[in-house]
mmCIF file with all atom_site columns, C-alpha atoms in Angstrom:
data_model
loop_
_atom_site.group_PDB
_atom_site.id
_atom_site.type_symbol
_atom_site.label_atom_id
_atom_site.label_alt_id
_atom_site.label_comp_id
_atom_site.label_asym_id
_atom_site.label_entity_id
_atom_site.label_seq_id
_atom_site.pdbx_PDB_ins_code
_atom_site.Cartn_x
_atom_site.Cartn_y
_atom_site.Cartn_z
_atom_site.occupancy
_atom_site.B_iso_or_equiv
_atom_site.pdbx_formal_charge
_atom_site.auth_seq_id
_atom_site.auth_comp_id
_atom_site.auth_asym_id
_atom_site.auth_atom_id
_atom_site.pdbx_PDB_model_num
ATOM 1   C CA . MET A 1 1   ? 1.804   10.812  -25.828 1.00 0.00 ? 1   MET A CA 1
ATOM 2   C CA . SER A 1 2   ? -1.357  11.550  -23.679 1.00 0.00 ? 2   SER A CA 1
ATOM 3   C CA . SER A 1 3   ? -2.126  15.293  -23.754 1.00 0.00 ? 3   SER A CA 1
ATOM 4   C CA . GLN A 1 4   ? -0.357  17.778  -21.392 1.00 0.00 ? 4   GLN A CA 1
ATOM 5   C CA . ASN A 1 5   ? -3.270  19.542  -20.367 1.00 0.00 ? 5   ASN A CA 1
ATOM 6   C CA . PRO A 1 6   ? -3.577  18.379  -16.586 1.00 0.00 ? 6   PRO A CA 1
ATOM 7   C CA . ASP A 1 7   ? -7.672  18.697  -16.677 1.00 0.00 ? 7   ASP A CA 1
ATOM 8   C CA . SER A 1 8   ? -7.232  15.741  -18.995 1.00 0.00 ? 8   SER A CA 1
ATOM 9   C CA . PHE A 1 9   ? -4.521  12.949  -16.454 1.00 0.00 ? 9   PHE A CA 1
ATOM 10  C CA . GLY A 1 10  ? -6.591  10.379  -14.506 1.00 0.00 ? 10  GLY A CA 1
ATOM 11  C CA . LYS A 1 11  ? -6.502  10.334  -11.561 1.00 0.00 ? 11  LYS A CA 1
ATOM 12  C CA . ILE A 1 12  ? -6.185  7.261   -8.796  1.00 0.00 ? 12  ILE A CA 1
ATOM 13  C CA . ARG A 1 13  ? -7.135  7.620   -4.988  1.00 0.00 ? 13  ARG A CA 1
ATOM 14  C CA . VAL A 1 14  ? -5.262  5.412   -2.589  1.00 0.00 ? 14  VAL A CA 1
ATOM 15  C CA . LEU A 1 15  ? -6.804  4.733   1.078   1.00 0.00 ? 15  LEU A CA 1
ATOM 16  C CA . VAL A 1 16  ? -3.437  4.512   3.518   1.00 0.00 ? 16  VAL A CA 1
ATOM 17  C CA . ALA A 1 17  ? -4.971  3.754   6.256   1.00 0.00 ? 17  ALA A CA 1
ATOM 18  C CA . GLY A 1 18  ? -3.693  1.252   9.749   1.00 0.00 ? 18  GLY A CA 1
ATOM 19  C CA . ASN A 1 19  ? -3.325  1.977   13.304  1.00 0.00 ? 19  ASN A CA 1
ATOM 20  C CA . SER A 1 20  ? -1.458  5.753   15.334  1.00 0.00 ? 20  SER A CA 1
ATOM 21  C CA . GLY A 1 21  ? 2.698   5.351   14.508  1.00 0.00 ? 21  GLY A CA 1
ATOM 22  C CA . SER A 1 22  ? 2.908   2.968   12.178  1.00 0.00 ? 22  SER A CA 1
ATOM 23  C CA . GLY A 1 23  ? 4.353   5.576   9.680   1.00 0.00 ? 23  GLY A CA 1
ATOM 24  C CA . LYS A 1 24  ? 1.587   5.806   6.802   1.00 0.00 ? 24  LYS A CA 1
ATOM 25  C CA . THR A 1 25  ? 2.811   9.578   6.765   1.00 0.00 ? 25  THR A CA 1
ATOM 26  C CA . SER A 1 26  ? 6.349   8.667   5.921   1.00 0.00 ? 26  SER A CA 1
ATOM 27  C CA . VAL A 1 27  ? 5.136   6.369   3.782   1.00 0.00 ? 27  VAL A CA 1
ATOM 28  C CA . SER A 1 28  ? 2.913   8.412   1.846   1.00 0.00 ? 28  SER A CA 1
ATOM 29  C CA . HIS A 1 29  ? 5.099   11.314  1.337   1.00 0.00 ? 29  HIS A CA 1
ATOM 30  C CA . LEU A 1 30  ? 8.281   8.857   0.208   1.00 0.00 ? 30  LEU A CA 1
ATOM 31  C CA . ILE A 1 31  ? 5.832   7.274   -2.381  1.00 0.00 ? 31  ILE A CA 1
ATOM 32  C CA . ALA A 1 32  ? 4.534   10.840  -3.473  1.00 0.00 ? 32  ALA A CA 1
ATOM 33  C CA . THR A 1 33  ? 8.290   12.476  -3.420  1.00 0.00 ? 33  THR A CA 1
ATOM 34  C CA . GLY A 1 34  ? 10.638  9.308   -3.563  1.00 0.00 ? 34  GLY A CA 1
ATOM 35  C CA . ARG A 1 35  ? 12.278  10.853  -0.469  1.00 0.00 ? 35  ARG A CA 1
ATOM 36  C CA . LYS A 1 36  ? 12.160  10.641  3.569   1.00 0.00 ? 36  LYS A CA 1
ATOM 37  C CA . PRO A 1 37  ? 10.455  13.584  5.777   1.00 0.00 ? 37  PRO A CA 1
ATOM 38  C CA . ARG A 1 38  ? 12.253  16.339  7.238   1.00 0.00 ? 38  ARG A CA 1
ATOM 39  C CA . GLY A 1 39  ? 12.766  16.230  10.941  1.00 0.00 ? 39  GLY A CA 1
ATOM 40  C CA . ASP A 1 40  ? 9.640   14.985  13.459  1.00 0.00 ? 40  ASP A CA 1
ATOM 41  C CA . VAL A 1 41  ? 6.696   13.677  11.820  1.00 0.00 ? 41  VAL A CA 1
ATOM 42  C CA . ALA A 1 42  ? 3.296   14.467  13.336  1.00 0.00 ? 42  ALA A CA 1
ATOM 43  C CA . PRO A 1 43  ? 0.043   12.661  14.002  1.00 0.00 ? 43  PRO A CA 1
ATOM 44  C CA . THR A 1 44  ? -2.257  12.686  10.983  1.00 0.00 ? 44  THR A CA 1
ATOM 45  C CA . VAL A 1 45  ? -5.220  14.865  12.412  1.00 0.00 ? 45  VAL A CA 1
ATOM 46  C CA . GLY A 1 46  ? -8.149  14.129  9.733   1.00 0.00 ? 46  GLY A CA 1
ATOM 47  C CA . CYS A 1 47  ? -6.593  13.477  6.911   1.00 0.00 ? 47  CYS A CA 1
ATOM 48  C CA . GLN A 1 48  ? -3.902  14.579  4.815   1.00 0.00 ? 48  GLN A CA 1
ATOM 49  C CA . VAL A 1 49  ? -3.408  14.048  1.176   1.00 0.00 ? 49  VAL A CA 1
ATOM 50  C CA . HIS A 1 50  ? 0.157   13.657  -0.653  1.00 0.00 ? 50  HIS A CA 1
ATOM 51  C CA . VAL A 1 51  ? 0.277   13.529  -4.424  1.00 0.00 ? 51  VAL A CA 1
ATOM 52  C CA . ARG A 1 52  ? 2.724   12.046  -7.234  1.00 0.00 ? 52  ARG A CA 1
ATOM 53  C CA . LEU A 1 53  ? 1.985   12.263  -11.576 1.00 0.00 ? 53  LEU A CA 1
ATOM 54  C CA . TYR A 1 54  ? 2.888   8.855   -12.831 1.00 0.00 ? 54  TYR A CA 1
ATOM 55  C CA . GLU A 1 55  ? 3.050   8.204   -15.891 1.00 0.00 ? 55  GLU A CA 1
ATOM 56  C CA . PHE A 1 56  ? 1.736   4.286   -17.145 1.00 0.00 ? 56  PHE A CA 1
ATOM 57  C CA . GLU A 1 57  ? 3.184   2.819   -20.438 1.00 0.00 ? 57  GLU A CA 1
ATOM 58  C CA . GLU A 1 58  ? 0.655   -0.137  -22.013 1.00 0.00 ? 58  GLU A CA 1
ATOM 59  C CA . PRO A 1 59  ? 2.408   -3.073  -23.717 1.00 0.00 ? 59  PRO A CA 1
ATOM 60  C CA . SER A 1 60  ? 1.209   -1.292  -26.857 1.00 0.00 ? 60  SER A CA 1
ATOM 61  C CA . GLY A 1 61  ? 3.382   1.837   -26.536 1.00 0.00 ? 61  GLY A CA 1
ATOM 62  C CA . ALA A 1 62  ? 0.378   4.576   -25.318 1.00 0.00 ? 62  ALA A CA 1
ATOM 63  C CA . ARG A 1 63  ? 1.379   6.278   -22.385 1.00 0.00 ? 63  ARG A CA 1
ATOM 64  C CA . HIS A 1 64  ? -0.951  7.953   -19.713 1.00 0.00 ? 64  HIS A CA 1
ATOM 65  C CA . LYS A 1 65  ? -0.967  10.458  -16.957 1.00 0.00 ? 65  LYS A CA 1
ATOM 66  C CA . TYR A 1 66  ? -2.344  10.041  -13.959 1.00 0.00 ? 66  TYR A CA 1
ATOM 67  C CA . PHE A 1 67  ? -2.322  12.069  -10.813 1.00 0.00 ? 67  PHE A CA 1
ATOM 68  C CA . VAL A 1 68  ? -2.270  9.156   -7.710  1.00 0.00 ? 68  VAL A CA 1
ATOM 69  C CA . GLU A 1 69  ? -3.822  10.886  -4.479  1.00 0.00 ? 69  GLU A CA 1
ATOM 70  C CA . LEU A 1 70  ? -2.503  8.828   -1.154  1.00 0.00 ? 70  LEU A CA 1
ATOM 71  C CA . TRP A 1 71  ? -5.059  9.915   1.249   1.00 0.00 ? 71  TRP A CA 1
ATOM 72  C CA . ASP A 1 72  ? -3.265  9.350   4.212   1.00 0.00 ? 72  ASP A CA 1
ATOM 73  C CA . VAL A 1 73  ? -6.175  9.031   7.309   1.00 0.00 ? 73  VAL A CA 1
ATOM 74  C CA . GLY A 1 74  ? -5.609  9.927   11.015  1.00 0.00 ? 74  GLY A CA 1
ATOM 75  C CA . ALA A 1 75  ? -5.688  6.575   13.265  1.00 0.00 ? 75  ALA A CA 1
ATOM 76  C CA . HIS A 1 76  ? -6.466  8.477   16.450  1.00 0.00 ? 76  HIS A CA 1
ATOM 77  C CA . ARG A 1 77  ? -9.883  6.659   18.026  1.00 0.00 ? 77  ARG A CA 1
ATOM 78  C CA . ARG A 1 78  ? -11.329 10.440  18.254  1.00 0.00 ? 78  ARG A CA 1
ATOM 79  C CA . TYR A 1 79  ? -11.176 10.800  14.163  1.00 0.00 ? 79  TYR A CA 1
ATOM 80  C CA . GLU A 1 80  ? -13.268 7.149   14.218  1.00 0.00 ? 80  GLU A CA 1
ATOM 81  C CA . PRO A 1 81  ? -16.595 8.809   13.713  1.00 0.00 ? 81  PRO A CA 1
ATOM 82  C CA . LEU A 1 82  ? -14.669 10.907  11.057  1.00 0.00 ? 82  LEU A CA 1
ATOM 83  C CA . ARG A 1 83  ? -13.429 8.507   9.215   1.00 0.00 ? 83  ARG A CA 1
ATOM 84  C CA . LYS A 1 84  ? -15.757 7.358   6.947   1.00 0.00 ? 84  LYS A CA 1
ATOM 85  C CA . THR A 1 85  ? -16.053 11.069  5.341   1.00 0.00 ? 85  THR A CA 1
ATOM 86  C CA . PHE A 1 86  ? -12.863 9.854   3.671   1.00 0.00 ? 86  PHE A CA 1
ATOM 87  C CA . TYR A 1 87  ? -13.745 6.895   2.624   1.00 0.00 ? 87  TYR A CA 1
ATOM 88  C CA . GLY A 1 88  ? -15.100 7.646   -0.792  1.00 0.00 ? 88  GLY A CA 1
ATOM 89  C CA . LYS A 1 89  ? -13.816 6.796   -4.459  1.00 0.00 ? 89  LYS A CA 1
ATOM 90  C CA . ILE A 1 90  ? -11.693 4.333   -3.624  1.00 0.00 ? 90  ILE A CA 1
ATOM 91  C CA . ASN A 1 91  ? -9.380  2.911   -6.328  1.00 0.00 ? 91  ASN A CA 1
ATOM 92  C CA . GLY A 1 92  ? -6.764  0.659   -3.793  1.00 0.00 ? 92  GLY A CA 1
ATOM 93  C CA . VAL A 1 93  ? -6.038  0.276   -0.192  1.00 0.00 ? 93  VAL A CA 1
ATOM 94  C CA . ILE A 1 94  ? -2.306  1.001   1.324   1.00 0.00 ? 94  ILE A CA 1
ATOM 95  C CA . LEU A 1 95  ? -2.429  -0.710  5.189   1.00 0.00 ? 95  LEU A CA 1
ATOM 96  C CA . VAL A 1 96  ? 0.344   -0.216  6.880   1.00 0.00 ? 96  VAL A CA 1
ATOM 97  C CA . HIS A 1 97  ? 1.979   -1.926  10.120  1.00 0.00 ? 97  HIS A CA 1
ATOM 98  C CA . ASP A 1 98  ? 4.743   -1.307  12.116  1.00 0.00 ? 98  ASP A CA 1
ATOM 99  C CA . ILE A 1 99  ? 6.452   -4.548  12.268  1.00 0.00 ? 99  ILE A CA 1
ATOM 100 C CA . ALA A 1 100 ? 9.155   -3.581  14.699  1.00 0.00 ? 100 ALA A CA 1
ATOM 101 C CA . GLY A 1 101 ? 6.710   -1.949  17.193  1.00 0.00 ? 101 GLY A CA 1
ATOM 102 C CA . GLY A 1 102 ? 5.197   -5.617  18.649  1.00 0.00 ? 102 GLY A CA 1
ATOM 103 C CA . GLY A 1 103 ? 1.466   -4.849  17.286  1.00 0.00 ? 103 GLY A CA 1
ATOM 104 C CA . ALA A 1 104 ? -0.748  -7.367  16.174  1.00 0.00 ? 104 ALA A CA 1
ATOM 105 C CA . PRO A 1 105 ? -1.160  -7.733  12.688  1.00 0.00 ? 105 PRO A CA 1
ATOM 106 C CA . ALA A 1 106 ? -5.059  -8.485  13.058  1.00 0.00 ? 106 ALA A CA 1
ATOM 107 C CA . ALA A 1 107 ? -5.481  -5.005  13.488  1.00 0.00 ? 107 ALA A CA 1
ATOM 108 C CA . LEU A 1 108 ? -4.852  -5.113  10.174  1.00 0.00 ? 108 LEU A CA 1
ATOM 109 C CA . GLN A 1 109 ? -7.937  -7.321  9.094   1.00 0.00 ? 109 GLN A CA 1
ATOM 110 C CA . ARG A 1 110 ? -9.820  -4.588  11.203  1.00 0.00 ? 110 ARG A CA 1
ATOM 111 C CA . TRP A 1 111 ? -8.868  -1.735  9.245   1.00 0.00 ? 111 TRP A CA 1
ATOM 112 C CA . ALA A 1 112 ? -9.842  -3.269  6.125   1.00 0.00 ? 112 ALA A CA 1
ATOM 113 C CA . MET A 1 113 ? -13.110 -4.574  7.491   1.00 0.00 ? 113 MET A CA 1
ATOM 114 C CA . GLU A 1 114 ? -14.170 -0.944  8.256   1.00 0.00 ? 114 GLU A CA 1
ATOM 115 C CA . ILE A 1 115 ? -13.304 0.629   5.011   1.00 0.00 ? 115 ILE A CA 1
ATOM 116 C CA . ALA A 1 116 ? -15.072 -2.580  3.274   1.00 0.00 ? 116 ALA A CA 1
ATOM 117 C CA . ASP A 1 117 ? -18.281 -1.618  5.314   1.00 0.00 ? 117 ASP A CA 1
ATOM 118 C CA . GLN A 1 118 ? -17.823 2.149   5.593   1.00 0.00 ? 118 GLN A CA 1
ATOM 119 C CA . GLY A 1 119 ? -16.576 2.894   2.038   1.00 0.00 ? 119 GLY A CA 1
ATOM 120 C CA . THR A 1 120 ? -17.331 3.455   -1.737  1.00 0.00 ? 120 THR A CA 1
ATOM 121 C CA . PHE A 1 121 ? -15.290 2.211   -4.137  1.00 0.00 ? 121 PHE A CA 1
ATOM 122 C CA . SER A 1 122 ? -14.080 2.799   -8.139  1.00 0.00 ? 122 SER A CA 1
ATOM 123 C CA . ALA A 1 123 ? -13.175 0.299   -10.894 1.00 0.00 ? 123 ALA A CA 1
ATOM 124 C CA . GLU A 1 124 ? -14.204 -2.797  -8.520  1.00 0.00 ? 124 GLU A CA 1
ATOM 125 C CA . LEU A 1 125 ? -12.246 -6.232  -8.198  1.00 0.00 ? 125 LEU A CA 1
ATOM 126 C CA . ALA A 1 126 ? -13.990 -9.229  -9.752  1.00 0.00 ? 126 ALA A CA 1
ATOM 127 C CA . PRO A 1 127 ? -16.201 -10.585 -6.297  1.00 0.00 ? 127 PRO A CA 1
ATOM 128 C CA . GLU A 1 128 ? -13.674 -13.789 -6.831  1.00 0.00 ? 128 GLU A CA 1
ATOM 129 C CA . ALA A 1 129 ? -11.256 -11.415 -6.750  1.00 0.00 ? 129 ALA A CA 1
ATOM 130 C CA . ALA A 1 130 ? -12.089 -8.984  -3.849  1.00 0.00 ? 130 ALA A CA 1
ATOM 131 C CA . ALA A 1 131 ? -12.882 -12.422 -1.436  1.00 0.00 ? 131 ALA A CA 1
ATOM 132 C CA . ASP A 1 132 ? -9.527  -13.589 -1.037  1.00 0.00 ? 132 ASP A CA 1
ATOM 133 C CA . ASN A 1 133 ? -8.741  -9.557  0.089   1.00 0.00 ? 133 ASN A CA 1
ATOM 134 C CA . LEU A 1 134 ? -8.232  -8.894  3.344   1.00 0.00 ? 134 LEU A CA 1
ATOM 135 C CA . GLY A 1 135 ? -12.013 -7.587  4.881   1.00 0.00 ? 135 GLY A CA 1
ATOM 136 C CA . ALA A 1 136 ? -13.051 -8.627  1.069   1.00 0.00 ? 136 ALA A CA 1
ATOM 137 C CA . LEU A 1 137 ? -11.792 -5.151  -0.004  1.00 0.00 ? 137 LEU A CA 1
ATOM 138 C CA . PRO A 1 138 ? -13.292 -5.041  -3.218  1.00 0.00 ? 138 PRO A CA 1
ATOM 139 C CA . VAL A 1 139 ? -9.606  -3.243  -4.852  1.00 0.00 ? 139 VAL A CA 1
ATOM 140 C CA . PRO A 1 140 ? -6.342  -3.851  -4.660  1.00 0.00 ? 140 PRO A CA 1
ATOM 141 C CA . VAL A 1 141 ? -4.879  -3.928  -1.566  1.00 0.00 ? 141 VAL A CA 1
ATOM 142 C CA . LEU A 1 142 ? -1.215  -3.899  -0.244  1.00 0.00 ? 142 LEU A CA 1
ATOM 143 C CA . VAL A 1 143 ? -0.095  -4.859  2.798   1.00 0.00 ? 143 VAL A CA 1
ATOM 144 C CA . LEU A 1 144 ? 3.244   -2.564  3.786   1.00 0.00 ? 144 LEU A CA 1
ATOM 145 C CA . TYR A 1 145 ? 5.178   -3.798  6.962   1.00 0.00 ? 145 TYR A CA 1
ATOM 146 C CA . ASN A 1 146 ? 6.952   -0.637  7.745   1.00 0.00 ? 146 ASN A CA 1
ATOM 147 C CA . LYS A 1 147 ? 10.072  -0.098  9.868   1.00 0.00 ? 147 LYS A CA 1
ATOM 148 C CA . ALA A 1 148 ? 11.583  -3.434  9.346   1.00 0.00 ? 148 ALA A CA 1
ATOM 149 C CA . ASP A 1 149 ? 15.429  -2.044  9.229   1.00 0.00 ? 149 ASP A CA 1
ATOM 150 C CA . LYS A 1 150 ? 14.164  -1.396  13.593  1.00 0.00 ? 150 LYS A CA 1
ATOM 151 C CA . LEU A 1 151 ? 14.168  -5.254  13.731  1.00 0.00 ? 151 LEU A CA 1
ATOM 152 C CA . GLN A 1 152 ? 16.462  -7.322  15.487  1.00 0.00 ? 152 GLN A CA 1
ATOM 153 C CA . ARG A 1 153 ? 18.389  -9.117  13.251  1.00 0.00 ? 153 ARG A CA 1
ATOM 154 C CA . THR A 1 154 ? 18.039  -12.271 15.493  1.00 0.00 ? 154 THR A CA 1
ATOM 155 C CA . ALA A 1 155 ? 14.234  -11.565 16.192  1.00 0.00 ? 155 ALA A CA 1
ATOM 156 C CA . ALA A 1 156 ? 12.976  -11.033 13.112  1.00 0.00 ? 156 ALA A CA 1
ATOM 157 C CA . PRO A 1 157 ? 10.056  -13.358 11.778  1.00 0.00 ? 157 PRO A CA 1
ATOM 158 C CA . ALA A 1 158 ? 10.957  -15.979 9.294   1.00 0.00 ? 158 ALA A CA 1
ATOM 159 C CA . GLY A 1 159 ? 10.978  -14.243 5.844   1.00 0.00 ? 159 GLY A CA 1
ATOM 160 C CA . VAL A 1 160 ? 11.219  -10.984 6.702   1.00 0.00 ? 160 VAL A CA 1
ATOM 161 C CA . ARG A 1 161 ? 14.825  -9.404  6.011   1.00 0.00 ? 161 ARG A CA 1
ATOM 162 C CA . PRO A 1 162 ? 15.835  -5.993  7.564   1.00 0.00 ? 162 PRO A CA 1
ATOM 163 C CA . GLY A 1 163 ? 17.183  -2.971  5.141   1.00 0.00 ? 163 GLY A CA 1
ATOM 164 C CA . PRO A 1 164 ? 16.104  -2.221  1.995   1.00 0.00 ? 164 PRO A CA 1
ATOM 165 C CA . ALA A 1 165 ? 12.757  -2.890  0.216   1.00 0.00 ? 165 ALA A CA 1
ATOM 166 C CA . ALA A 1 166 ? 13.265  -6.905  -0.688  1.00 0.00 ? 166 ALA A CA 1
ATOM 167 C CA . ARG A 1 167 ? 12.790  -7.927  -4.385  1.00 0.00 ? 167 ARG A CA 1
ATOM 168 C CA . ARG A 1 168 ? 12.089  -11.066 -3.219  1.00 0.00 ? 168 ARG A CA 1
ATOM 169 C CA . CYS A 1 169 ? 10.293  -11.745 -0.253  1.00 0.00 ? 169 CYS A CA 1
ATOM 170 C CA . ARG A 1 170 ? 7.548   -13.995 2.070   1.00 0.00 ? 170 ARG A CA 1
ATOM 171 C CA . PRO A 1 171 ? 5.207   -13.391 4.155   1.00 0.00 ? 171 PRO A CA 1
ATOM 172 C CA . PRO A 1 172 ? 6.885   -12.913 7.859   1.00 0.00 ? 172 PRO A CA 1
ATOM 173 C CA . GLY A 1 173 ? 5.810   -16.296 10.223  1.00 0.00 ? 173 GLY A CA 1
ATOM 174 C CA . GLN A 1 174 ? 2.516   -14.773 11.822  1.00 0.00 ? 174 GLN A CA 1
ATOM 175 C CA . ARG A 1 175 ? -0.729  -15.165 8.863   1.00 0.00 ? 175 ARG A CA 1
ATOM 176 C CA . ILE A 1 176 ? -3.050  -12.175 8.195   1.00 0.00 ? 176 ILE A CA 1
ATOM 177 C CA . ALA A 1 177 ? -6.315  -13.556 7.992   1.00 0.00 ? 177 ALA A CA 1
ATOM 178 C CA . GLY A 1 178 ? -7.224  -14.345 4.490   1.00 0.00 ? 178 GLY A CA 1
ATOM 179 C CA . ARG A 1 179 ? -4.870  -14.128 1.196   1.00 0.00 ? 179 ARG A CA 1
ATOM 180 C CA . HIS A 1 180 ? -4.056  -11.902 -2.244  1.00 0.00 ? 180 HIS A CA 1
ATOM 181 C CA . ARG A 1 181 ? -4.750  -13.652 -5.662  1.00 0.00 ? 181 ARG A CA 1
ATOM 182 C CA . ARG A 1 182 ? -1.644  -12.238 -8.130  1.00 0.00 ? 182 ARG A CA 1
ATOM 183 C CA . GLY A 1 183 ? -1.915  -9.125  -9.144  1.00 0.00 ? 183 GLY A CA 1
ATOM 184 C CA . CYS A 1 184 ? -5.291  -7.992  -6.167  1.00 0.00 ? 184 CYS A CA 1
ATOM 185 C CA . GLY A 1 185 ? -2.551  -7.536  -3.495  1.00 0.00 ? 185 GLY A CA 1
ATOM 186 C CA . GLY A 1 186 ? 1.019   -7.950  -1.834  1.00 0.00 ? 186 GLY A CA 1
ATOM 187 C CA . LEU A 1 187 ? 3.539   -7.789  0.923   1.00 0.00 ? 187 LEU A CA 1
ATOM 188 C CA . LEU A 1 188 ? 6.025   -4.917  1.044   1.00 0.00 ? 188 LEU A CA 1
ATOM 189 C CA . LEU A 1 189 ? 8.801   -4.293  3.528   1.00 0.00 ? 189 LEU A CA 1
ATOM 190 C CA . LEU A 1 190 ? 10.069  -0.703  3.968   1.00 0.00 ? 190 LEU A CA 1
ATOM 191 C CA . GLY A 1 191 ? 12.715  0.458   6.659   1.00 0.00 ? 191 GLY A CA 1
ATOM 192 C CA . SER A 1 192 ? 13.682  4.310   6.673   1.00 0.00 ? 192 SER A CA 1
ATOM 193 C CA . ARG A 1 193 ? 16.789  3.179   4.353   1.00 0.00 ? 193 ARG A CA 1
ATOM 194 C CA . GLU A 1 194 ? 14.311  3.627   1.399   1.00 0.00 ? 194 GLU A CA 1
ATOM 195 C CA . ALA A 1 195 ? 14.414  7.330   1.168   1.00 0.00 ? 195 ALA A CA 1
ATOM 196 C CA . ALA A 1 196 ? 18.123  7.299   -0.100  1.00 0.00 ? 196 ALA A CA 1
ATOM 197 C CA . LEU A 1 197 ? 17.022  4.791   -2.794  1.00 0.00 ? 197 LEU A CA 1
ATOM 198 C CA . PRO A 1 198 ? 16.781  6.753   -6.512  1.00 0.00 ? 198 PRO A CA 1
ATOM 199 C CA . GLN A 1 199 ? 12.854  7.741   -7.082  1.00 0.00 ? 199 GLN A CA 1
ATOM 200 C CA . ARG A 1 200 ? 12.137  4.675   -9.660  1.00 0.00 ? 200 ARG A CA 1
ATOM 201 C CA . GLU A 1 201 ? 13.044  2.408   -6.528  1.00 0.00 ? 201 GLU A CA 1
ATOM 202 C CA . ALA A 1 202 ? 11.427  4.859   -3.484  1.00 0.00 ? 202 ALA A CA 1
ATOM 203 C CA . THR A 1 203 ? 7.761   3.157   -3.957  1.00 0.00 ? 203 THR A CA 1
ATOM 204 C CA . GLY A 1 204 ? 9.904   -0.372  -3.300  1.00 0.00 ? 204 GLY A CA 1
ATOM 205 C CA . HIS A 1 205 ? 8.333   -3.781  -5.189  1.00 0.00 ? 205 HIS A CA 1
ATOM 206 C CA . LEU A 1 206 ? 5.425   -5.524  -4.365  1.00 0.00 ? 206 LEU A CA 1
ATOM 207 C CA . CYS A 1 207 ? 6.218   -9.253  -3.765  1.00 0.00 ? 207 CYS A CA 1
ATOM 208 C CA . PRO A 1 208 ? 2.305   -11.243 -4.062  1.00 0.00 ? 208 PRO A CA 1
ATOM 209 C CA . ALA A 1 209 ? 1.514   -12.393 -1.165  1.00 0.00 ? 209 ALA A CA 1
ATOM 210 C CA . ARG A 1 210 ? 0.955   -16.271 -1.048  1.00 0.00 ? 210 ARG A CA 1
ATOM 211 C CA . ASP A 1 211 ? 0.494   -19.703 1.088   1.00 0.00 ? 211 ASP A CA 1
ATOM 212 C CA . ALA A 1 212 ? 3.866   -20.935 1.664   1.00 0.00 ? 212 ALA A CA 1
ATOM 213 C CA . THR A 1 213 ? 2.685   -23.781 -0.323  1.00 0.00 ? 213 THR A CA 1
ATOM 214 C CA . ASP A 1 214 ? 2.432   -22.173 -3.892  1.00 0.00 ? 214 ASP A CA 1
ATOM 215 C CA . PRO A 1 215 ? 5.817   -22.895 -5.856  1.00 0.00 ? 215 PRO A CA 1
ATOM 216 C CA . SER A 1 216 ? 5.336   -21.295 -8.900  1.00 0.00 ? 216 SER A CA 1
ATOM 217 C CA . PRO A 1 217 ? 8.015   -18.274 -9.833  1.00 0.00 ? 217 PRO A CA 1
ATOM 218 C CA . GLU A 1 218 ? 5.667   -15.751 -10.699 1.00 0.00 ? 218 GLU A CA 1
ATOM 219 C CA . ALA A 1 219 ? 4.415   -15.588 -7.069  1.00 0.00 ? 219 ALA A CA 1
ATOM 220 C CA . SER A 1 220 ? 8.424   -14.719 -4.938  1.00 0.00 ? 220 SER A CA 1
ATOM 221 C CA . HIS A 1 221 ? 9.117   -12.430 -7.713  1.00 0.00 ? 221 HIS A CA 1
ATOM 222 C CA . GLY A 1 222 ? 8.360   -8.740  -7.386  1.00 0.00 ? 222 GLY A CA 1
ATOM 223 C CA . ALA A 1 223 ? 6.973   -5.791  -9.286  1.00 0.00 ? 223 ALA A CA 1
ATOM 224 C CA . PRO A 1 224 ? 6.822   -1.962  -9.326  1.00 0.00 ? 224 PRO A CA 1
ATOM 225 C CA . ALA A 1 225 ? 4.347   -0.619  -6.190  1.00 0.00 ? 225 ALA A CA 1
ATOM 226 C CA . LEU A 1 226 ? 2.578   1.853   -8.686  1.00 0.00 ? 226 LEU A CA 1
ATOM 227 C CA . GLN A 1 227 ? 1.729   -1.314  -11.550 1.00 0.00 ? 227 GLN A CA 1
ATOM 228 C CA . LEU A 1 228 ? -1.079  -1.804  -8.977  1.00 0.00 ? 228 LEU A CA 1
ATOM 229 C CA . GLN A 1 229 ? -2.179  1.369   -11.144 1.00 0.00 ? 229 GLN A CA 1
ATOM 230 C CA . PRO A 1 230 ? -3.773  0.103   -14.656 1.00 0.00 ? 230 PRO A CA 1
ATOM 231 C CA . ARG A 1 231 ? -6.348  -1.978  -12.385 1.00 0.00 ? 231 ARG A CA 1
ATOM 232 C CA . LEU A 1 232 ? -7.302  0.754   -10.633 1.00 0.00 ? 232 LEU A CA 1
ATOM 233 C CA . GLY A 1 233 ? -8.583  2.677   -12.949 1.00 0.00 ? 233 GLY A CA 1
ATOM 234 C CA . ARG A 1 234 ? -10.297 6.400   -13.029 1.00 0.00 ? 234 ARG A CA 1
ATOM 235 C CA . PHE A 1 235 ? -13.187 8.226   -11.694 1.00 0.00 ? 235 PHE A CA 1
#
């Protein structure tokens, strides 16, 4: 067991990005606390940091505690010149898209490229793994399609199921540029009802994004979202 002195805990910095109104603040609050924010959520001005203490257990049984910092970055155009000041020492990226809002998922590629161009990164992936990420981001990436519960069942894109976080899922019918190697990126469907789940499940489950032609069973099984953490390392 690691020391209980908070100064000895590792730190993980996860950047949360996406278009205005996609639900970045609500998602960050949910991951950090396991609860839905109370009342209306105001647009983020600059950057808002949410923190969760997470304990990771290695296969050997060794346990390590980490402060997971979720840097929720304001997406409004007026903050664009300032955003790069929050793109430092990044260990991982969550890209949030409002799947019910009708916006183009291609915006996620633009966000990924902006972060890759302006950011600095810790515990970078091998170049061949980073090359398959959106924007060639050199850290693990989670693509999160938010507000899935607002979709009409008859209008949902292929493979998208409204409701609680899917443990097994497929990428939506509209493909996002790029793909992810297993363990480096993933797809998470999230609706407002997740807030009622126990904290153990409130973060949702990852399904590694893959080509539809990949028949391997590992490609469709989920893993706890924060299991990305060991690959993110410390800074």
